mmCIF file of C-alpha atoms in Angstrom:
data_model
loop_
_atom_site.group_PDB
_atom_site.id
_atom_site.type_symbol
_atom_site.label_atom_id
_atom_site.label_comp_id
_atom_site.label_asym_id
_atom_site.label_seq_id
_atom_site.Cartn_x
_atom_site.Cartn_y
_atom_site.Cartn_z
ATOM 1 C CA UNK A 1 48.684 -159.037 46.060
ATOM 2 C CA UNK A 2 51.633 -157.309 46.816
ATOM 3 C CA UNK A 3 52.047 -155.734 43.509
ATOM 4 C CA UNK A 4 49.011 -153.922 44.071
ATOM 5 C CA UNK A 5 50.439 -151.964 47.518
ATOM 6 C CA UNK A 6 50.200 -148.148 47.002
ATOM 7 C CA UNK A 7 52.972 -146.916 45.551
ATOM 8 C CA UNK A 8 54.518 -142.953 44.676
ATOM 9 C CA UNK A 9 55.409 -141.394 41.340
ATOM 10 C CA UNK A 10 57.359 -138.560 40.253
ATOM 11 C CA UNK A 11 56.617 -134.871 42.407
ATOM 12 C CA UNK A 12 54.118 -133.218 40.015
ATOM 13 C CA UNK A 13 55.632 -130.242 38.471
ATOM 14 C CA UNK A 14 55.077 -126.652 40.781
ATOM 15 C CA UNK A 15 54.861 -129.166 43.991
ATOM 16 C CA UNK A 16 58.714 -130.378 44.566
ATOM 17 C CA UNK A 17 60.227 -129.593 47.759
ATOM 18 C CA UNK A 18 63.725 -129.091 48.708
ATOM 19 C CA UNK A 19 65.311 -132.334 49.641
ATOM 20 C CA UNK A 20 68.633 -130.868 50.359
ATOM 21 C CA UNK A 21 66.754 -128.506 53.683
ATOM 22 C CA UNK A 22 64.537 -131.175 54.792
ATOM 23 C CA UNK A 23 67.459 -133.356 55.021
ATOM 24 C CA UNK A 24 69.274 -131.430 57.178
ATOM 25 C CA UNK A 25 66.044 -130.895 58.767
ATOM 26 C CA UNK A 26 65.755 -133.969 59.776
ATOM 27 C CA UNK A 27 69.012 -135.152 60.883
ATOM 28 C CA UNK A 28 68.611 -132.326 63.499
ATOM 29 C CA UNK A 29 65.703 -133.747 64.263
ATOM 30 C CA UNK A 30 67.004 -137.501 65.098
ATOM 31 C CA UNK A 31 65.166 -138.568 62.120
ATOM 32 C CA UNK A 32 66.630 -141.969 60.980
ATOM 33 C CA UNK A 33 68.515 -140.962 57.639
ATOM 34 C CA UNK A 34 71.222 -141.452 55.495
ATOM 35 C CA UNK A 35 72.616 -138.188 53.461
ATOM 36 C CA UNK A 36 70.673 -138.703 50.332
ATOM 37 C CA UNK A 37 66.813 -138.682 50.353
ATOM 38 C CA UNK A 38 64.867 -139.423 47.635
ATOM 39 C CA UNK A 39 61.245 -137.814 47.087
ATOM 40 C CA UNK A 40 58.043 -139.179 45.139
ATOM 41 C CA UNK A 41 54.976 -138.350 45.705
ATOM 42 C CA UNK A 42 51.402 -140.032 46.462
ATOM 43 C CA UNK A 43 49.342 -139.477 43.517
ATOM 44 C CA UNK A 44 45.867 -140.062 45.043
ATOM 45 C CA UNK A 45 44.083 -137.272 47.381
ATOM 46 C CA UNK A 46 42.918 -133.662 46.757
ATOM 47 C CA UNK A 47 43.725 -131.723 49.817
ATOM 48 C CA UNK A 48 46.953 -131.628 51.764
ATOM 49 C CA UNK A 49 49.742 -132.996 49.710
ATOM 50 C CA UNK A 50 51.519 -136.517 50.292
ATOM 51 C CA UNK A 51 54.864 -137.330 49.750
ATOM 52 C CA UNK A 52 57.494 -140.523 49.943
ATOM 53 C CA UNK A 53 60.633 -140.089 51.480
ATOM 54 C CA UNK A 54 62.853 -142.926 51.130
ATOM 55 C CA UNK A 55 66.200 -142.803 52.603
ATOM 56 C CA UNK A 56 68.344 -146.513 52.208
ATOM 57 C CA UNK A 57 65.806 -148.850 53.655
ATOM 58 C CA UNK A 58 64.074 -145.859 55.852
ATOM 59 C CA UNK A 59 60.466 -144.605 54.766
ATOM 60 C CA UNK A 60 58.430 -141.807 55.716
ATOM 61 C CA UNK A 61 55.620 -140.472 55.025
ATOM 62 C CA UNK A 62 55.121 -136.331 54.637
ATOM 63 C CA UNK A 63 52.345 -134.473 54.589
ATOM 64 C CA UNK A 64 51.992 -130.344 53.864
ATOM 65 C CA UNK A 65 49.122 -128.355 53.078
ATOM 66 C CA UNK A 66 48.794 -127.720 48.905
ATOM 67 C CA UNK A 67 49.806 -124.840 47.547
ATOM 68 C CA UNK A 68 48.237 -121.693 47.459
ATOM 69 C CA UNK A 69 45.884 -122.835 50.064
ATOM 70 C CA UNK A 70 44.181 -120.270 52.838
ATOM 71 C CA UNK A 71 42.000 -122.613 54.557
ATOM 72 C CA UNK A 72 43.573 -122.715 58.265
ATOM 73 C CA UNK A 73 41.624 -125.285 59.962
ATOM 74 C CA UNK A 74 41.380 -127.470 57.185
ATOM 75 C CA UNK A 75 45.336 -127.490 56.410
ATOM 76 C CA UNK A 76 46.539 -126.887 59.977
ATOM 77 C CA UNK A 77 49.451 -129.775 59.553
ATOM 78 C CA UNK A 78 50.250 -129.424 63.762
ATOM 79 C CA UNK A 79 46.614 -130.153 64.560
ATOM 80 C CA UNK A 80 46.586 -133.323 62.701
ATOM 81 C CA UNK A 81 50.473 -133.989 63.967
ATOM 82 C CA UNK A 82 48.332 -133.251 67.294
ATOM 83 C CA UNK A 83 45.447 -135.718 66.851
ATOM 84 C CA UNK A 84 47.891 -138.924 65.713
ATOM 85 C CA UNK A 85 49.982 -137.815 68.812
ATOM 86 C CA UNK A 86 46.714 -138.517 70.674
ATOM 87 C CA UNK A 87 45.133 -141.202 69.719
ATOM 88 C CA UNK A 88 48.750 -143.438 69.287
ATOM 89 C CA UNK A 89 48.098 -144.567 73.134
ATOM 90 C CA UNK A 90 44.604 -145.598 72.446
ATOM 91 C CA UNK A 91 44.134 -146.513 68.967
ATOM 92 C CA UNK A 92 45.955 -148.497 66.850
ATOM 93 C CA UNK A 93 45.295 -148.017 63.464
ATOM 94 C CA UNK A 94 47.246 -144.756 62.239
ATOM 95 C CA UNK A 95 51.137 -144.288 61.488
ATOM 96 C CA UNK A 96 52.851 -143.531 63.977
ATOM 97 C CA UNK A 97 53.881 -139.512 64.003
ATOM 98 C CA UNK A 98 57.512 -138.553 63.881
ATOM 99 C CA UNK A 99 58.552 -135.008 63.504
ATOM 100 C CA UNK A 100 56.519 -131.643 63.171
ATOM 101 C CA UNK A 101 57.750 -128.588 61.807
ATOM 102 C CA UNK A 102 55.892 -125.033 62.141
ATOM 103 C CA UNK A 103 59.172 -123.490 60.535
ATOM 104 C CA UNK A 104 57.953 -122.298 57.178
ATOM 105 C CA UNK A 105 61.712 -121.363 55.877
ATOM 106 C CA UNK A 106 62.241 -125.444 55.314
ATOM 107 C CA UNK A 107 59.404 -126.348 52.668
ATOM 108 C CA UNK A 108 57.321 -122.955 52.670
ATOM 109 C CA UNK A 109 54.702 -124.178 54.888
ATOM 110 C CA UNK A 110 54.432 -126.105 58.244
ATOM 111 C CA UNK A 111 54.880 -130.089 57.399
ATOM 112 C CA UNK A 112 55.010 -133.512 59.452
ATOM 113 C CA UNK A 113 56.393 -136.586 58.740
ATOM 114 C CA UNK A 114 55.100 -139.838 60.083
ATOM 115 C CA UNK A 115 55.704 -143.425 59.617
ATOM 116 C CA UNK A 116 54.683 -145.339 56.166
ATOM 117 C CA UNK A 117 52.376 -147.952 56.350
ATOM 118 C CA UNK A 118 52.556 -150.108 53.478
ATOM 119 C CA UNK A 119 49.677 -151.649 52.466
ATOM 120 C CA UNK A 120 46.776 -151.240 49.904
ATOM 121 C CA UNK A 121 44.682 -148.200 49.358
ATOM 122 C CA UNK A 122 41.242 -148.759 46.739
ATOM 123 C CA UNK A 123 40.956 -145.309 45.398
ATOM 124 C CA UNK A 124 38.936 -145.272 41.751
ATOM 125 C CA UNK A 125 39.746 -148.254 40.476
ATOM 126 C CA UNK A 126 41.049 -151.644 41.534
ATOM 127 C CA UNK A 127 44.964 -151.963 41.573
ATOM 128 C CA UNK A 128 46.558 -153.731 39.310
ATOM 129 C CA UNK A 129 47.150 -157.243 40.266
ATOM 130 C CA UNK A 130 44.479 -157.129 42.718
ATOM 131 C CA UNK A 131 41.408 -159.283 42.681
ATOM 132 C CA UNK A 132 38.515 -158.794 44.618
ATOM 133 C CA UNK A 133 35.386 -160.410 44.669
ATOM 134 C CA UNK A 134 31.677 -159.326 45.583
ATOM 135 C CA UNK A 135 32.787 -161.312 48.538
ATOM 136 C CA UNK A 136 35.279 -159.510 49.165
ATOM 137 C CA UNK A 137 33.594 -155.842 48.992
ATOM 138 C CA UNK A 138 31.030 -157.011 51.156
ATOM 139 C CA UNK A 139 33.196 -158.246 53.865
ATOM 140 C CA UNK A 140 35.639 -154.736 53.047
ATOM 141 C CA UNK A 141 32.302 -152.608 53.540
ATOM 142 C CA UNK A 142 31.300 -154.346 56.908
ATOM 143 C CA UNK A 143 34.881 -153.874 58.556
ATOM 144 C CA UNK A 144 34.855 -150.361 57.529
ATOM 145 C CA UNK A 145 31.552 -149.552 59.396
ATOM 146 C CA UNK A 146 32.798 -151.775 62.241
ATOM 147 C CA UNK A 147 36.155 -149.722 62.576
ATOM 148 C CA UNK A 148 33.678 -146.101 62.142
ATOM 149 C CA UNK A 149 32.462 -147.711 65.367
ATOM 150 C CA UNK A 150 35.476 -148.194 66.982
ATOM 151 C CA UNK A 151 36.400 -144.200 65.886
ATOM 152 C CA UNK A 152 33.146 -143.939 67.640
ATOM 153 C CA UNK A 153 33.884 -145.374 70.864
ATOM 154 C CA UNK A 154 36.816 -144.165 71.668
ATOM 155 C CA UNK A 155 37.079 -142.568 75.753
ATOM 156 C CA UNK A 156 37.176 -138.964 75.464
ATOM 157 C CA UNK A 157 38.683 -137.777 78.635
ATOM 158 C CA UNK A 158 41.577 -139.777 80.093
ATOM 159 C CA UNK A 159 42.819 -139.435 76.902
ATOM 160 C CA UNK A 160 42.323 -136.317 76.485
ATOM 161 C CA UNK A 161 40.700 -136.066 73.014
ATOM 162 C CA UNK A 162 37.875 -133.716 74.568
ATOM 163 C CA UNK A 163 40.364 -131.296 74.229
ATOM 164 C CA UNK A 164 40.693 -131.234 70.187
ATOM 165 C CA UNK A 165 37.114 -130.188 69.698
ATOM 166 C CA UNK A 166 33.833 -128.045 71.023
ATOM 167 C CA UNK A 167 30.660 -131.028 71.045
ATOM 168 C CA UNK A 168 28.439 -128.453 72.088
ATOM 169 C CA UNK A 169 26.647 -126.771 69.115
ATOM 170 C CA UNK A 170 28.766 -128.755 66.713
ATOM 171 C CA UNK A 171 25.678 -129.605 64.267
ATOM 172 C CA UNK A 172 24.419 -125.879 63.939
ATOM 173 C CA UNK A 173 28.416 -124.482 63.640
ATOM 174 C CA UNK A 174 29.188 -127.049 61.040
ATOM 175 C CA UNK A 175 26.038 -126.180 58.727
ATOM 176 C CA UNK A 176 26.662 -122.728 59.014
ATOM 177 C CA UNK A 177 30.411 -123.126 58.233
ATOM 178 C CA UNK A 178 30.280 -125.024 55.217
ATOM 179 C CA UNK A 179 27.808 -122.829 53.876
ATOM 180 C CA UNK A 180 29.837 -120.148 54.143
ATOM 181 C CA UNK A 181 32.768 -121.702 52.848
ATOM 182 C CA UNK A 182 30.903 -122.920 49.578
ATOM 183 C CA UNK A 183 29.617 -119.292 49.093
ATOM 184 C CA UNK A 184 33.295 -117.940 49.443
ATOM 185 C CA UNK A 185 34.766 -120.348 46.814
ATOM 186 C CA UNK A 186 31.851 -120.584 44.454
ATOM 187 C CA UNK A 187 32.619 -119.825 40.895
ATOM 188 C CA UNK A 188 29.152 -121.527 39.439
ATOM 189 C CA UNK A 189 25.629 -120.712 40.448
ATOM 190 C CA UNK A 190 24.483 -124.430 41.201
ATOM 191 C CA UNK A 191 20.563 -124.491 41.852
ATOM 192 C CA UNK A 192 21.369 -127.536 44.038
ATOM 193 C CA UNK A 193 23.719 -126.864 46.443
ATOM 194 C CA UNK A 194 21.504 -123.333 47.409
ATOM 195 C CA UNK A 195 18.390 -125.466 47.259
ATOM 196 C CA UNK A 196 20.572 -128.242 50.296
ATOM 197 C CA UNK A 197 22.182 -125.186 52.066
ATOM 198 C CA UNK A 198 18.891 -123.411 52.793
ATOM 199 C CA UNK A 199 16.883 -126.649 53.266
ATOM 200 C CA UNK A 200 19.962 -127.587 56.344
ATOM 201 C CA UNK A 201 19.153 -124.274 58.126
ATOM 202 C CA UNK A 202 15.743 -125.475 58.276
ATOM 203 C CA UNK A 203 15.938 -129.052 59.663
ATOM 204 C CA UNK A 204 18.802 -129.507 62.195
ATOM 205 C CA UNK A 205 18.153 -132.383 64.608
ATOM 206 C CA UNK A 206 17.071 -130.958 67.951
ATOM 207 C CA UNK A 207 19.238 -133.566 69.230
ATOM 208 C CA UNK A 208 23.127 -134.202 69.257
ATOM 209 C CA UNK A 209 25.792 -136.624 70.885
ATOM 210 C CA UNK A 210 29.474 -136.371 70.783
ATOM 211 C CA UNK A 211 32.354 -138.856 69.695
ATOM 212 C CA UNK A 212 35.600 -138.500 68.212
ATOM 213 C CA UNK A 213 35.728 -138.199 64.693
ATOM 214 C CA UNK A 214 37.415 -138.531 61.553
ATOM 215 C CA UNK A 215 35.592 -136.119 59.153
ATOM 216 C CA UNK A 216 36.839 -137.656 56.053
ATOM 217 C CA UNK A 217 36.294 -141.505 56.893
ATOM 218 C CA UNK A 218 35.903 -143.364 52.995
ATOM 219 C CA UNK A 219 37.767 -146.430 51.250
ATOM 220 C CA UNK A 220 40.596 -144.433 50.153
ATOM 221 C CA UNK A 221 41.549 -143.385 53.819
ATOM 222 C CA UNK A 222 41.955 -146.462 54.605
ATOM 223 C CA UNK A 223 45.486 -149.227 53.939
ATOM 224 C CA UNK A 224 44.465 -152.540 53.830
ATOM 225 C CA UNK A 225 46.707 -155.154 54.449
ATOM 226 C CA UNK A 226 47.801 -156.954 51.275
ATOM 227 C CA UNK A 227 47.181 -160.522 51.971
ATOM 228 C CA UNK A 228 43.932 -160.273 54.470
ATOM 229 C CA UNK A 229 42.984 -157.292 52.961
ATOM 230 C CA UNK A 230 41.984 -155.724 56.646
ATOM 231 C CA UNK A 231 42.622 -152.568 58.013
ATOM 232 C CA UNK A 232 45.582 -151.899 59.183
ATOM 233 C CA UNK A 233 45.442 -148.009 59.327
ATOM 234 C CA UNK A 234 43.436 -145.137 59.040
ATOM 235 C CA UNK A 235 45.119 -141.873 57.193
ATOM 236 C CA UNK A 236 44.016 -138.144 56.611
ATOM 237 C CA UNK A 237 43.319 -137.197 60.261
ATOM 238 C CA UNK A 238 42.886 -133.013 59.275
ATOM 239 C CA UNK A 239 39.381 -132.563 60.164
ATOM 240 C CA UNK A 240 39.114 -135.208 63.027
ATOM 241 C CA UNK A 241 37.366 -133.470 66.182
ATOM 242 C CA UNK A 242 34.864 -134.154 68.828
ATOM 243 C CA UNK A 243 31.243 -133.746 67.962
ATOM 244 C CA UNK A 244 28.230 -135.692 66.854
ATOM 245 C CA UNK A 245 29.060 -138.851 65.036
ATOM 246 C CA UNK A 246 26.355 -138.897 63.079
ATOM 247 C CA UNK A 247 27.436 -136.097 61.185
ATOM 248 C CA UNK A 248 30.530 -138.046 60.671
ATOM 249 C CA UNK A 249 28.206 -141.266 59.437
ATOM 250 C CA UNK A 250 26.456 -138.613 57.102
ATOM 251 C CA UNK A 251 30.052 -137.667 55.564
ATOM 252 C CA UNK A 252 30.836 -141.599 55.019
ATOM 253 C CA UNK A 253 27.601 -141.771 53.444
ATOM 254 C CA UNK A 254 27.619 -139.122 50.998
ATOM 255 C CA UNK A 255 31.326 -140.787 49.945
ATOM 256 C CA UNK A 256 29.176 -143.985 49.693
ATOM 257 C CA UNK A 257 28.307 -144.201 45.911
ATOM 258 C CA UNK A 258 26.192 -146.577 44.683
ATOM 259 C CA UNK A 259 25.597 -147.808 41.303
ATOM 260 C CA UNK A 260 23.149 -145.856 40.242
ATOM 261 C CA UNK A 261 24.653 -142.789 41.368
ATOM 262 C CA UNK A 262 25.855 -140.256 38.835
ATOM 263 C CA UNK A 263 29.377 -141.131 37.199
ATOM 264 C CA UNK A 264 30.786 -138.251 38.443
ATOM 265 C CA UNK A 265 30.723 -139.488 41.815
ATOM 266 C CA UNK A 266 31.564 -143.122 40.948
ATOM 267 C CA UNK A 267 34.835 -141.831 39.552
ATOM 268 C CA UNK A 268 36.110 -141.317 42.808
ATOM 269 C CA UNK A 269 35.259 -144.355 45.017
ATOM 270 C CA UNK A 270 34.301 -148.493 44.473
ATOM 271 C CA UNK A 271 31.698 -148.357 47.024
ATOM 272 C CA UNK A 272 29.138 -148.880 43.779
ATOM 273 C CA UNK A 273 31.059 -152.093 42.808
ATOM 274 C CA UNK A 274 28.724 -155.104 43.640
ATOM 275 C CA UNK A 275 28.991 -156.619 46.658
ATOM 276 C CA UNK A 276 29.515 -153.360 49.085
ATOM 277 C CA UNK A 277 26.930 -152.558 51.295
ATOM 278 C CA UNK A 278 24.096 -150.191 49.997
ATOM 279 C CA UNK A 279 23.736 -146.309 51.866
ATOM 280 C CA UNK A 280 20.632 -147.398 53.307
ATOM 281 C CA UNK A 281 22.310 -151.193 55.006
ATOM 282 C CA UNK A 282 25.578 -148.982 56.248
ATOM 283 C CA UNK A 283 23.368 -147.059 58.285
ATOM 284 C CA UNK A 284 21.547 -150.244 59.267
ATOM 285 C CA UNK A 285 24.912 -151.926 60.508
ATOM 286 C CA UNK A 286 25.878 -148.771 61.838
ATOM 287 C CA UNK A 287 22.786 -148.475 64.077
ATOM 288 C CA UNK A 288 22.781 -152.299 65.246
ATOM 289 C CA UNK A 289 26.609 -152.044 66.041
ATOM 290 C CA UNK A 290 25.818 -149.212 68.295
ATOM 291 C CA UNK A 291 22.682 -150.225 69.551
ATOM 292 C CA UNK A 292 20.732 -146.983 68.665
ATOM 293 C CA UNK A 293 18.332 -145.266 66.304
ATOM 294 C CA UNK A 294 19.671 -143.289 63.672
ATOM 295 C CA UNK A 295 17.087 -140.833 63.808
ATOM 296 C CA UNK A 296 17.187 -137.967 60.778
ATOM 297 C CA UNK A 297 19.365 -139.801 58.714
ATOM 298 C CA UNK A 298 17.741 -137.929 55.822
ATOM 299 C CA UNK A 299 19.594 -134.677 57.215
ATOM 300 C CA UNK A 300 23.316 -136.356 57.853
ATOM 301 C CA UNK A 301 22.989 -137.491 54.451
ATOM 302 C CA UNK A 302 22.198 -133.977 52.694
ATOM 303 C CA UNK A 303 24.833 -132.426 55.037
ATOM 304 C CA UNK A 304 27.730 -134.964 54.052
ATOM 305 C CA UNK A 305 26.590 -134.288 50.124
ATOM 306 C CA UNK A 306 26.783 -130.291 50.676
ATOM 307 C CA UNK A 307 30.422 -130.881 52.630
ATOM 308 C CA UNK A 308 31.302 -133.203 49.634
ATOM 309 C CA UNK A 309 30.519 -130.580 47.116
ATOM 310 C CA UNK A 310 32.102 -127.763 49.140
ATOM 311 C CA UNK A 311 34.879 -129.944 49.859
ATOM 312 C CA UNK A 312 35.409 -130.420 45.900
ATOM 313 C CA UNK A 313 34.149 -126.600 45.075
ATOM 314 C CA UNK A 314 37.249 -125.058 47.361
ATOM 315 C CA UNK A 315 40.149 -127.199 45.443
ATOM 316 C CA UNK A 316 38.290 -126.343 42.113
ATOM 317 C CA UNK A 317 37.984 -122.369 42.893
ATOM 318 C CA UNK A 318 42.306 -122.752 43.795
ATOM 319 C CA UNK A 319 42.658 -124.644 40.620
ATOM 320 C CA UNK A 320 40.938 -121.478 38.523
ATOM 321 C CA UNK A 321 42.655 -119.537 40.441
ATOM 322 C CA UNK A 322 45.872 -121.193 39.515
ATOM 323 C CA UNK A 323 47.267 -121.968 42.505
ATOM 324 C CA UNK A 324 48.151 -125.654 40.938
ATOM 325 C CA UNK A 325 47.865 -126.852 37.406
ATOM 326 C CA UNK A 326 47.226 -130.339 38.475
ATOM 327 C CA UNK A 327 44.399 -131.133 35.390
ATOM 328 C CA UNK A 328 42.740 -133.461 37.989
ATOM 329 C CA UNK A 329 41.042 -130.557 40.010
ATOM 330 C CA UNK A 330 39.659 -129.387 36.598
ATOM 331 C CA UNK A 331 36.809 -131.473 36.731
ATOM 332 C CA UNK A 332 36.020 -131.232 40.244
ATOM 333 C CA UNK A 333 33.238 -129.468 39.407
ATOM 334 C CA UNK A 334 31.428 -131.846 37.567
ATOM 335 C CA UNK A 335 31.578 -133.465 41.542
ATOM 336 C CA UNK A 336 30.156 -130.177 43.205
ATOM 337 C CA UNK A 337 27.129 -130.950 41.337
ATOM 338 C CA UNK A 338 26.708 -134.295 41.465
ATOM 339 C CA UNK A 339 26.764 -133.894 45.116
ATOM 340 C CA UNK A 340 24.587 -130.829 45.044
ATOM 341 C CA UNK A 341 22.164 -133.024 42.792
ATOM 342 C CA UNK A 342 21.962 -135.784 45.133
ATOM 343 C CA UNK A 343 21.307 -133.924 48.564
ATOM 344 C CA UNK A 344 18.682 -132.421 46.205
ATOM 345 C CA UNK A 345 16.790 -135.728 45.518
ATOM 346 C CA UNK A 346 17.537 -136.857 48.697
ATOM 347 C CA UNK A 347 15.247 -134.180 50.163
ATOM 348 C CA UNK A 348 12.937 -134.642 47.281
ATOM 349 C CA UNK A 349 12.136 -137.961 47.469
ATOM 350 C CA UNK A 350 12.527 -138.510 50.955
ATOM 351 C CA UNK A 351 15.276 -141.061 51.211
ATOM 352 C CA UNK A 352 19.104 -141.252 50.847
ATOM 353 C CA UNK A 353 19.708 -143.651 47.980
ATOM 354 C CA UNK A 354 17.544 -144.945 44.590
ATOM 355 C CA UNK A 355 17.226 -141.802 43.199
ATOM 356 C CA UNK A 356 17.929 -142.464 39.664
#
């Protein structure tokens, strides 16, 4: 399966860097180089951009926000250095950080670089060379709850990851947030998304817990080791914080496509490919793994579908804006209401999967 480990390609054209000032960078920074680095970049993702840097038989890993991007606390690149700074004691799964820089003469933004961890990532299609079985996905879709639980579980004070978030009042703050962030970047009146926001302002749980979380928790965060095919890290740390982990199982779950899902959603996961769990047995595991009641699942689910879509309507607004010309982001919208469509149905009917 090793053929199948994620691997770079060429910088895309507007997003090079320059290698010749974050080499010297680096070497100030006791960063284990030789004089020549080369630079690829990750092709996957549609947030902060990922790059290779390969140096003789050194690899990193760097990570800056994507151009023409305004969204602070989304793209705040010493946060996340922060977070992976934090939870290295206590957790085991990440790469390990290495250098942060909030100097924006270097690459034009702040940047860190962190350990590669090789390994295979399913984004929206199976790798090449890689076979995997129902079997497979079933036992992939189980570990990946059980490790949500883990994020879950981790102590809060000692370690001191209290400190990278507010728990109190995090459900009402995030609704409101996101809604304002999809009205700020809307370019499309979508019937769907208005019909979840307003229906969110109406419903919030009257009750709330608090965990660390990861925000952004789906397949393609995750390497998987290339023979056993288990986890061995977790990547994309940017909106990791401490509040209620339910709205962090509601963001897994609107990432969780099923079959009969729209296409436009299936185009960016393999949770529909048989053998994965279904929505409705994630948050079934997820409940008996934690011994509780997932009360209002109906409203973590229409919440993760409206972050989804606003998630996918921000890039899309910079991409008609023409901040990048990456032809990906072009059909992000086609996403934003897809998402829209199924927080819609989910209120409709009452349920958080089967609605086609």
């Amino acid at each position: 399966m090793s053929k199948a480990i994620d691997s770079a390609i060429d910088v895309r054209k507007g997003e090079e860097l320059d290698s010749v000032k974050l080499s010297a960078y680096l070497k100030t920074h006791d960063v284990a180089i030789q004089d020549e680095i080369v630079v690829k970049q990750f092709p996957g993702g549609f947030s902060n951009l990922t790059y290779l840097l390969s140096s003789g038989d050194k690899e990193y890993v760097l990570r800056k926000p994507p151009f023409g991007a305004n969204i602070k606390s989304a793209h705040d690149m010493g946060r996340e250095y922060r977070v992976l700074s934090s939870l290295e004691p206590i957790y085991s799964k990440i790469p390990t950080p290495i250098v942060y820089c909030e100097d924006e003469t270097i690459l034009g933004s702040p940047f860190y670089v962190m350990e590669r961890v090789r390994g295979i990532i399913l984004r929206n299609k199976i790798p090449k060379g890689l076979e995997l079985t129902p079997d497979h996905f079933k036992r992939l879709s189980i570990q990946t709850i059980e490790n949500l639980v883990d994020l879950h579980s981790l102590e809060l004070e000692e370690s001191k990851l209290i400190s990278l978030g507010k728990p109190a009042g995090y459900v009402a703050r995030q609704v409101e947030g996101w809604i304002k962030r999809y009205f700020k970047a809307e370019t499309d009146e979508i019937n769907a998304m208005n019909t979840a926001a307003a229906w969110m302002q109406s419903n919030m749980p009257s009750k709330e817990s608090s965990a660390f979380i990861h925000n952004d928790y789906k397949y393609d965060n995750l390497v998987l080791d290339a023979d056993s095919l288990t986890i061995k890290a977790v990547l994309d740390w940017e909106m990791s914080t401490v509040g209620d982990p339910l709205m962090d199982l509601g963001t897994t779950l609107a990432y969780w496509v099923e079959a009969n899902d729209h296409p436009a959603l299936q185009s960016y996961n393999l949770t529909w490919v048989e053998g994965n769990l279904t929505r409705q047995e994630v948050v079934e595991k997820y409940a008996d793994l934690r011994s509780i009641h997932v009360d209002d699942v109906l409203f973590y689910y229409v919440f993760g579908c409206f972050k989804l879509g606003v998630i996918a309507q921000q890039i899309y607004a910079r991409y008609k804006q023409g901040y990048t010309k990456d032809e990906r982001f072009a059909l992000l919208i086609h996403l934003v209401k897809a998402c829209g469509k199924n927080a819609e149905n989910a209120i409709k009917y009452n349920r958080i999967n089967n609605f086609y």
